[in-house]
PDB file of C-alpha atoms in Angstrom:
ATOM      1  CA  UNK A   1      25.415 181.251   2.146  1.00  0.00           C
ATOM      2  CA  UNK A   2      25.401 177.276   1.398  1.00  0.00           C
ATOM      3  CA  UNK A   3      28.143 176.350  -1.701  1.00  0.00           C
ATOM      4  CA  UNK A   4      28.224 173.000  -2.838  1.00  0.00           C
ATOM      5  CA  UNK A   5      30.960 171.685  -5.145  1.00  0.00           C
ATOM      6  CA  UNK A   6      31.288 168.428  -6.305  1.00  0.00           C
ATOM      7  CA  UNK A   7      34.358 166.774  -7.450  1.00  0.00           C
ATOM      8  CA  UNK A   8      36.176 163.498  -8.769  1.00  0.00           C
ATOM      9  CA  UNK A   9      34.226 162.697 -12.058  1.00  0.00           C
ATOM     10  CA  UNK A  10      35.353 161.258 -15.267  1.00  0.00           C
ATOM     11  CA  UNK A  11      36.039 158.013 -17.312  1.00  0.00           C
ATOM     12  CA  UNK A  12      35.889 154.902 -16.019  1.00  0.00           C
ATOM     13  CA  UNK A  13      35.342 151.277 -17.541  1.00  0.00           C
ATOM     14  CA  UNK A  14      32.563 149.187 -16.997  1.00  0.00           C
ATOM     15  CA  UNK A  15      32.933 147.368 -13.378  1.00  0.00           C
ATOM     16  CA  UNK A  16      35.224 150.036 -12.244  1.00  0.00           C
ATOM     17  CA  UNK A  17      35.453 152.099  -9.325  1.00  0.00           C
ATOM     18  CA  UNK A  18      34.711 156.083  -8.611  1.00  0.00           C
ATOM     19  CA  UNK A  19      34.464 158.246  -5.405  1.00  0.00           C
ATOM     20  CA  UNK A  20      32.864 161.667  -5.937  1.00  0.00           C
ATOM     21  CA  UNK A  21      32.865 164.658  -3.018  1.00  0.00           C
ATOM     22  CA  UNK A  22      30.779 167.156  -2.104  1.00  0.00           C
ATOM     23  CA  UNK A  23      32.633 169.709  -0.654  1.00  0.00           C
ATOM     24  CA  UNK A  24      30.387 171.981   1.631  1.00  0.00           C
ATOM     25  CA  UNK A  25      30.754 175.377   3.089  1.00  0.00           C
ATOM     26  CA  UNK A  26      28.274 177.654   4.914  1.00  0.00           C
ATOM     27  CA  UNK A  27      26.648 174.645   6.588  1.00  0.00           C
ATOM     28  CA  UNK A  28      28.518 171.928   8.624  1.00  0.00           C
ATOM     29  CA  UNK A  29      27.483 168.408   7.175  1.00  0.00           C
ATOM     30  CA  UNK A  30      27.214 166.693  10.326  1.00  0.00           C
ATOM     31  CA  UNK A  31      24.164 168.229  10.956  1.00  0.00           C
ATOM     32  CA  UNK A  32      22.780 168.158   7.342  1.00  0.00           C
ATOM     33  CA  UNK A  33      20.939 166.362   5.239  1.00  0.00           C
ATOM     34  CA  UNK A  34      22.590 165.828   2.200  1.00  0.00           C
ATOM     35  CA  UNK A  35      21.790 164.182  -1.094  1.00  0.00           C
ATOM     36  CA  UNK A  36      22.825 163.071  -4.071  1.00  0.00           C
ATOM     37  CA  UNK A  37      20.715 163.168  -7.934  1.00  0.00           C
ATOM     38  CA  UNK A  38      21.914 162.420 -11.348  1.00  0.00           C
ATOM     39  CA  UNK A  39      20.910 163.025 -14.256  1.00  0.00           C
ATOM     40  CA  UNK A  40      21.802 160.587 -17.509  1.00  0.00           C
ATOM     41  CA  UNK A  41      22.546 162.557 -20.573  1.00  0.00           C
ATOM     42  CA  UNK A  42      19.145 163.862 -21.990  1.00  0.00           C
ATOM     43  CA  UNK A  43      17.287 162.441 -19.208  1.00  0.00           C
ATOM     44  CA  UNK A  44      15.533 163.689 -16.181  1.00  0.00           C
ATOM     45  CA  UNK A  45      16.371 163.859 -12.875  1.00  0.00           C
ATOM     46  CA  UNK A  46      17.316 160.354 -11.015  1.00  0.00           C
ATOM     47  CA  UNK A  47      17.201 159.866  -6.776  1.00  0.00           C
ATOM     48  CA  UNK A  48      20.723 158.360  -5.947  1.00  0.00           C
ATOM     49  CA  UNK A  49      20.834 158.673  -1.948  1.00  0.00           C
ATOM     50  CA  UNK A  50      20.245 160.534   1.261  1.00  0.00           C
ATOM     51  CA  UNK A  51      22.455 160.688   4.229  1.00  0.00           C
ATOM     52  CA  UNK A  52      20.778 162.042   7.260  1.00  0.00           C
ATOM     53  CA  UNK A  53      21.748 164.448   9.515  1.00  0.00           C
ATOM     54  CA  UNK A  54      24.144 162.743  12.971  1.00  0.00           C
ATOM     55  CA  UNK A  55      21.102 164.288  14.658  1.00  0.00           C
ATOM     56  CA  UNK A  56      18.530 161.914  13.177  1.00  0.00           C
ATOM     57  CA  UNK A  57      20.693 159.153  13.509  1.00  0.00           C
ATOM     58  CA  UNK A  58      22.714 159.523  10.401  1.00  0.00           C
ATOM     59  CA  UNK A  59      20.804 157.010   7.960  1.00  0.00           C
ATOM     60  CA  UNK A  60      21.389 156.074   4.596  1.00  0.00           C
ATOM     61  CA  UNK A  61      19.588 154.947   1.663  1.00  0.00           C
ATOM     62  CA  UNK A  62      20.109 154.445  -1.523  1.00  0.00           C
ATOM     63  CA  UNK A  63      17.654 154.327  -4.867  1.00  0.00           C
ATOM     64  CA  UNK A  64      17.024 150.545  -6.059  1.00  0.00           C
ATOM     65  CA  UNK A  65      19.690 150.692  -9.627  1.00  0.00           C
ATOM     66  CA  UNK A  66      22.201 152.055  -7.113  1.00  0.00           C
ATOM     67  CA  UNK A  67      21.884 149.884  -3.689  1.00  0.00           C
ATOM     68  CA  UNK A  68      24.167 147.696  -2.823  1.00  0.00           C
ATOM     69  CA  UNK A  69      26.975 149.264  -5.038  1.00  0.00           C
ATOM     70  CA  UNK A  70      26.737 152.826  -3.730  1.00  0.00           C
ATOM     71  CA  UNK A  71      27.935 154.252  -0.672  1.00  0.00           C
ATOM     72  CA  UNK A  72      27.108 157.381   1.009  1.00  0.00           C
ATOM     73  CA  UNK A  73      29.273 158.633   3.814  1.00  0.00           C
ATOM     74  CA  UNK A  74      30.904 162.214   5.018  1.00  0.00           C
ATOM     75  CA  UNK A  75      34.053 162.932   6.889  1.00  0.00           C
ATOM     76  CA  UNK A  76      33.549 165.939   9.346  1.00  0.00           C
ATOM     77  CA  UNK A  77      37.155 166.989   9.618  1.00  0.00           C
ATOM     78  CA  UNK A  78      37.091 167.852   5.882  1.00  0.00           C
ATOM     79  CA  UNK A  79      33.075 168.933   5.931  1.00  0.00           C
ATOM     80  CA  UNK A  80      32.689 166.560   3.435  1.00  0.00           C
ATOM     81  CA  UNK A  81      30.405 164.057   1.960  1.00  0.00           C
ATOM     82  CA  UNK A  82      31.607 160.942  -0.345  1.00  0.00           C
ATOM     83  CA  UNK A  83      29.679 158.677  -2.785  1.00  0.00           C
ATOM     84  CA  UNK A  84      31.642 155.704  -3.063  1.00  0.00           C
ATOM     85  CA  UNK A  85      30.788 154.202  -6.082  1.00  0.00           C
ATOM     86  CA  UNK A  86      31.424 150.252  -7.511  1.00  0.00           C
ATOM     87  CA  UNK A  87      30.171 147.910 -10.050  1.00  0.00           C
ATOM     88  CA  UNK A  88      29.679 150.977 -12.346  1.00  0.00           C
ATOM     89  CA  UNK A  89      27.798 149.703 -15.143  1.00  0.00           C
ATOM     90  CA  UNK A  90      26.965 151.873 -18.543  1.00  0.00           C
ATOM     91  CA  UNK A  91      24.439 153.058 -16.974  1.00  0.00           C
ATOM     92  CA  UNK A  92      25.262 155.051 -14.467  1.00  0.00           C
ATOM     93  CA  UNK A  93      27.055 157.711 -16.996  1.00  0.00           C
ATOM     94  CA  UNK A  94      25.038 160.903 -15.706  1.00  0.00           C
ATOM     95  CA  UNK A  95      26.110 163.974 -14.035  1.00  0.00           C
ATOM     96  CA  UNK A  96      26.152 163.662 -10.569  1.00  0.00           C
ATOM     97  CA  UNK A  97      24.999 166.358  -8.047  1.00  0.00           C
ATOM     98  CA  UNK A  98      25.228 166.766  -4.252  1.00  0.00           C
ATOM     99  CA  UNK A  99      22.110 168.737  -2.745  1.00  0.00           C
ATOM    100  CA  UNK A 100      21.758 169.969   0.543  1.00  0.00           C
ATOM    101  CA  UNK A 101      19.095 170.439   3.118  1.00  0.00           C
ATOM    102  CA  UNK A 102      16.031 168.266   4.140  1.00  0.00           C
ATOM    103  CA  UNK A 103      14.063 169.433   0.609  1.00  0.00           C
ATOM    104  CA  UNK A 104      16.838 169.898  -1.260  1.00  0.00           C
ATOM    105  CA  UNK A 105      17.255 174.166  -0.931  1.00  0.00           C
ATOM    106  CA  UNK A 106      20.890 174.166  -2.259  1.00  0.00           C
ATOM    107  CA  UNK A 107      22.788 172.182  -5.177  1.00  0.00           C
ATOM    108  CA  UNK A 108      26.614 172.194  -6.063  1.00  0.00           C
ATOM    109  CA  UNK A 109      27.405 172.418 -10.226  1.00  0.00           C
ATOM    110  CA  UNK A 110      27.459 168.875 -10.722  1.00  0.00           C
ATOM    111  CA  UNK A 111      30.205 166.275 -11.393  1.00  0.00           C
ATOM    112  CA  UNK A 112      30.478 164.434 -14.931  1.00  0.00           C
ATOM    113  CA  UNK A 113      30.989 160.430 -14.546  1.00  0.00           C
ATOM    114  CA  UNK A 114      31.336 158.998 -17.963  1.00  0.00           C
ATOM    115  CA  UNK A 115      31.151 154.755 -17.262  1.00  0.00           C
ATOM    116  CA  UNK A 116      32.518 153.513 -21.076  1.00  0.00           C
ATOM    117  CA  UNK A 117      34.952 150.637 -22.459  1.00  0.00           C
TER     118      UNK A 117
ATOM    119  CA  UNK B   1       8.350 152.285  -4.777  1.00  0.00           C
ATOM    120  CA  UNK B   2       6.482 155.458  -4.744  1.00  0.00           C
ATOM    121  CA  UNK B   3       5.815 156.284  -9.260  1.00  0.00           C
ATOM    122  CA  UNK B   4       5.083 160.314  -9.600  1.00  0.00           C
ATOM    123  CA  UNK B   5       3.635 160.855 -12.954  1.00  0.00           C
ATOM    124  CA  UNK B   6       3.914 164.365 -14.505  1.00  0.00           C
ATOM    125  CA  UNK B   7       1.531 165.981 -16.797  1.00  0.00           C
ATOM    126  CA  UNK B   8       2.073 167.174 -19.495  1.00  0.00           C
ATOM    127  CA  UNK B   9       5.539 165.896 -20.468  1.00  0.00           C
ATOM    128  CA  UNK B  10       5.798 169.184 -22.839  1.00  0.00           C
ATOM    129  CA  UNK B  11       3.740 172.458 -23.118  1.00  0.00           C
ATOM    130  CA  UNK B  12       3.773 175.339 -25.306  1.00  0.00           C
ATOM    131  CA  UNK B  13       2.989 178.994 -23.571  1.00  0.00           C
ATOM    132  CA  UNK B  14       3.155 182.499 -24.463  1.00  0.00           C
ATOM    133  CA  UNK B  15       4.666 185.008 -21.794  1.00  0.00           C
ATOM    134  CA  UNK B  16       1.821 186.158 -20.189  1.00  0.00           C
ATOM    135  CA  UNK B  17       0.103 183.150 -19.829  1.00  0.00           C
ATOM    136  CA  UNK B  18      -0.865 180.990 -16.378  1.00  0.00           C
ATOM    137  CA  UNK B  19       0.224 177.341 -16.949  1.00  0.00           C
ATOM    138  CA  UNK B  20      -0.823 174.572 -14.465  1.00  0.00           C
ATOM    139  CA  UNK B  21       1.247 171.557 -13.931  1.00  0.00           C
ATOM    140  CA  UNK B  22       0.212 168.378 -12.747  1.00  0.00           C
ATOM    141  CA  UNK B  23       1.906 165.198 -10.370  1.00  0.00           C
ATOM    142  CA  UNK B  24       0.709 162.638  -9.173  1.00  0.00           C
ATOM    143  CA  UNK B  25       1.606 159.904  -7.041  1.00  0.00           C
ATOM    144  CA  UNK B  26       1.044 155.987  -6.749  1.00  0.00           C
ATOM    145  CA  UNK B  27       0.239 156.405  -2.974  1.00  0.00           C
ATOM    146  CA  UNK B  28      -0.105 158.828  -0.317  1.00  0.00           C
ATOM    147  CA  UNK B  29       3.067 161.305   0.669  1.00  0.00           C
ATOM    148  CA  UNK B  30       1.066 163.944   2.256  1.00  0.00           C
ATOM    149  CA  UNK B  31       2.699 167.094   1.777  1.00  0.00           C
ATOM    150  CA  UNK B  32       6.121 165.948   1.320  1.00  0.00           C
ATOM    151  CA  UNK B  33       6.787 167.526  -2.177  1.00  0.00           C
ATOM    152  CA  UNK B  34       8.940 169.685  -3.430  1.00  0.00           C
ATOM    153  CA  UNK B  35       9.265 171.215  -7.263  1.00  0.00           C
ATOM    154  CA  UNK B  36      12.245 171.982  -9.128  1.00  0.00           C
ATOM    155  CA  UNK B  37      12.842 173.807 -12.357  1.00  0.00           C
ATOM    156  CA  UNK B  38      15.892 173.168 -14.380  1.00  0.00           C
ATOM    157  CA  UNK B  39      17.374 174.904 -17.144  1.00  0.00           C
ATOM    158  CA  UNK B  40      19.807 173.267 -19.418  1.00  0.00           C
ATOM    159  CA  UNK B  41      23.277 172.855 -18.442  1.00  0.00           C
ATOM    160  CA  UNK B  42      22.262 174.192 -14.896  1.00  0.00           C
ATOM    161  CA  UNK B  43      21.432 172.563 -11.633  1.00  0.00           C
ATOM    162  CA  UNK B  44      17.653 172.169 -10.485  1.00  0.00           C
ATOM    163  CA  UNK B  45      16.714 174.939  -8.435  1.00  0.00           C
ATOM    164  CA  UNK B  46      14.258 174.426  -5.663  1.00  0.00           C
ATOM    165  CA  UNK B  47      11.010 177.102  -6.164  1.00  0.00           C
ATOM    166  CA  UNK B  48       8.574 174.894  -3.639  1.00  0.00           C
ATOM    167  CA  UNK B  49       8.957 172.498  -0.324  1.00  0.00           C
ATOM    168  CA  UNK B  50       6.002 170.990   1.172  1.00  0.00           C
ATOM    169  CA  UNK B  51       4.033 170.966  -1.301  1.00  0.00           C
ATOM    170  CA  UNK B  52       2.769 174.607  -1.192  1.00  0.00           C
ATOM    171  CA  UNK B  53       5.530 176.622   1.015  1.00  0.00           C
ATOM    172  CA  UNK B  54       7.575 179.237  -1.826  1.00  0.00           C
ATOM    173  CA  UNK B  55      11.149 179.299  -1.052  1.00  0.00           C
ATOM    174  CA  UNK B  56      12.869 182.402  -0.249  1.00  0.00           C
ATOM    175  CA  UNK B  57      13.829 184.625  -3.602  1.00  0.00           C
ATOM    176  CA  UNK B  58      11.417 182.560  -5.543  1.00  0.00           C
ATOM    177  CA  UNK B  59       9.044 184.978  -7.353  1.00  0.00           C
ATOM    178  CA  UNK B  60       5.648 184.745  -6.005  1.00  0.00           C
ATOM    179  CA  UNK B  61       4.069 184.270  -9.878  1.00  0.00           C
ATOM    180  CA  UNK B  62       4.707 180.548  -8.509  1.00  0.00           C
ATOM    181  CA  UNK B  63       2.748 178.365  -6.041  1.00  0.00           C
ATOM    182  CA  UNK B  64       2.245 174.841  -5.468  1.00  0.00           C
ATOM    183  CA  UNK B  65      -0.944 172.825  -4.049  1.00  0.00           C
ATOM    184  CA  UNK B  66      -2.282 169.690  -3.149  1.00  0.00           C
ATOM    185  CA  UNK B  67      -1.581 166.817  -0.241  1.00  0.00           C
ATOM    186  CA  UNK B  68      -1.782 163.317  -0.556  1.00  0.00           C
ATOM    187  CA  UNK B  69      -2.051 161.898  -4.299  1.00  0.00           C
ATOM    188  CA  UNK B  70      -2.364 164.968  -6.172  1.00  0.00           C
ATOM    189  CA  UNK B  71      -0.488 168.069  -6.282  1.00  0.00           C
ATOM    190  CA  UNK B  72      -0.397 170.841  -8.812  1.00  0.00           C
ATOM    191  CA  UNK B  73       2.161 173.614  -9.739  1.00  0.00           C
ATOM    192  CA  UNK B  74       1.125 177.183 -11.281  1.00  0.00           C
ATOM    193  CA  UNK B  75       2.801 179.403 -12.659  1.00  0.00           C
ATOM    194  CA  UNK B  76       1.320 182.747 -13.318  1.00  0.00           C
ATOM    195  CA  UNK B  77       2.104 185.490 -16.020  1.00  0.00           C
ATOM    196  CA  UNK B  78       4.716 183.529 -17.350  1.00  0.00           C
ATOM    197  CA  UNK B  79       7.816 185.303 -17.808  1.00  0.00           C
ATOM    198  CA  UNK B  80      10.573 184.422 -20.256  1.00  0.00           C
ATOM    199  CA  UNK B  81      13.414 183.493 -17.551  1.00  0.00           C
ATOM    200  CA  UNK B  82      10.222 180.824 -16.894  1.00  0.00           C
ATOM    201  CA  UNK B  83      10.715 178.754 -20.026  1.00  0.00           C
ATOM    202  CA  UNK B  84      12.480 175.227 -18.448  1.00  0.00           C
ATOM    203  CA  UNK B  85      11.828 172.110 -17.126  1.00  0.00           C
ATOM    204  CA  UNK B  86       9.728 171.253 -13.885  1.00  0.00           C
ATOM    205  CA  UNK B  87      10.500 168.463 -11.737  1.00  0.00           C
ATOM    206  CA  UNK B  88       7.921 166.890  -9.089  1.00  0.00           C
ATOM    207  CA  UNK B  89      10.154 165.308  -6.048  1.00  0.00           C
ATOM    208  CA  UNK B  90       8.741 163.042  -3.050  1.00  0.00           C
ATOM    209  CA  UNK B  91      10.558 162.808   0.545  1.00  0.00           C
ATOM    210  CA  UNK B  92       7.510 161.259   2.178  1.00  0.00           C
ATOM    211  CA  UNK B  93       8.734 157.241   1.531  1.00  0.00           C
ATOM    212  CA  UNK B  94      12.431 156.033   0.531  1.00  0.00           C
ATOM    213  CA  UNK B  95      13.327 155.384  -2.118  1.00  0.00           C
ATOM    214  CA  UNK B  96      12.487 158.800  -2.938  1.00  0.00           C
ATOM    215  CA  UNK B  97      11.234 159.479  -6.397  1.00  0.00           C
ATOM    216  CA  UNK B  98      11.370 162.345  -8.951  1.00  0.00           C
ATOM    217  CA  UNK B  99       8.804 162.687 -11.503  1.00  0.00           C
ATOM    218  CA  UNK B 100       9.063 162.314 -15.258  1.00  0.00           C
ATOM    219  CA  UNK B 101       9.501 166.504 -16.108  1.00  0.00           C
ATOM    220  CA  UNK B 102       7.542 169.359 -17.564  1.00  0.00           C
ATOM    221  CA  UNK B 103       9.137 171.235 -20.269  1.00  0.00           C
ATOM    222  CA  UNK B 104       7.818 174.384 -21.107  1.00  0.00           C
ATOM    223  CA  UNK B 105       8.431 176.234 -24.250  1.00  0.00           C
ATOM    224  CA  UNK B 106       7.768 179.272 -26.270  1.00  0.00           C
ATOM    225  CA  UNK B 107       4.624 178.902 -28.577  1.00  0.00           C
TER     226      UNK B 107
END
């Protein structure tokens, strides 16, 4: 069984930095796909990124309010994947979730970031 | 990028009934959908993958249809537990996209 659980939310001002994890068991992220989704308070689901499996080469990318400020990486000896996060601007205040799995079959609970002066 | 529009935003059932949910996209993805229902406070839960394929433990009241522009989720004999919010999701073209959400309440 896939478990997901996501970790290193809270409150940070406006231009700060964050790094959330996605700590995985039952699969071994090297060879998965994982993503990340938020969701701003009240609002509906948002893309944030993909990393691809080593596999398929590994690739990243990243939705348009997040590229270039976002990072997406994992470190194998932890079976872990990071979003590195910088710039963060008002708007990115939204729980954060890591997903698993080319269409997404399993999500951790979710990781509050709260970007606010 | 790739704009899913859901309809409707919001609809009112009775248990019992069959509700139909619609997405559609700005261009193409074949069958590279997937639909997610949500409940608050919870994480999205994944009920269809390419577009018509039911993932395992999902009940089989649900199925999804439709490749290309237009695809369209039903859910049949709507249970209680069914009452939430329905996401559309592309993985045909990055960015990827998510569609606006269905809510679906008690009448």
């Amino acid at each position: 069984e896939v478990h997901l659980v996501e970790s290193g939310g809270g409150l940070v001002k406006p231009g700060g930095s964050l790094r959330l994890s996605c700590a995985a068991s039952g699969l071994t992220v090297g060879q998965a796909y994982i993503n990340w989704v938020r969701q701003a308070p009240g609002k509906g689901l948002e893309w944030v990124g993909r990393i691809e499996s080593k596999a398929d080469g590994g690739f990243t990318d990243y939705g348009a309010p997040v590229k270039g400020r976002f990072t997406i990486s994992r470190e194998d000896s932890k079976n872990t994947v990071y979003l590195e996060m910088n710039s963060l601007r008002t708007e990115d205040t939204a729980i954060y979730y890591c997903s698993s799995g080319y269409w997404n079959y399993d999500w951790g609970q979710g990781t509050l970031v709260t970007v606010s002066s | 990028d790739i704009q899913l529009t859901q309809s409707p935003s919001f609809l009112s059932a009775s248990v019992g009934d069959t509700v139909t949910i619609t997405c559609r996209a700005s261009q193409g993805i074949r069958n590279y959908l997937v639909w997610f229902q949500q409940k608050p406070g919870k994480a999205p839960k994944l009920l269809i993958y390419s577009a018509s394929t039911l993932q395992s433990g999902v009940p089989s009241r649900f199925s999804g249809s439709g490749s290309g522009t237009e695809f369209t989720l039903a859910i049949s004999s709507l249970q209680p537990e069914d009452f939430a919010t329905y996401y559309c999701h592309q993985l045909n073209t990055y960015p990827f996209t998510f569609g606006g959400g269905t809510t679906v309440e008690i009448k």
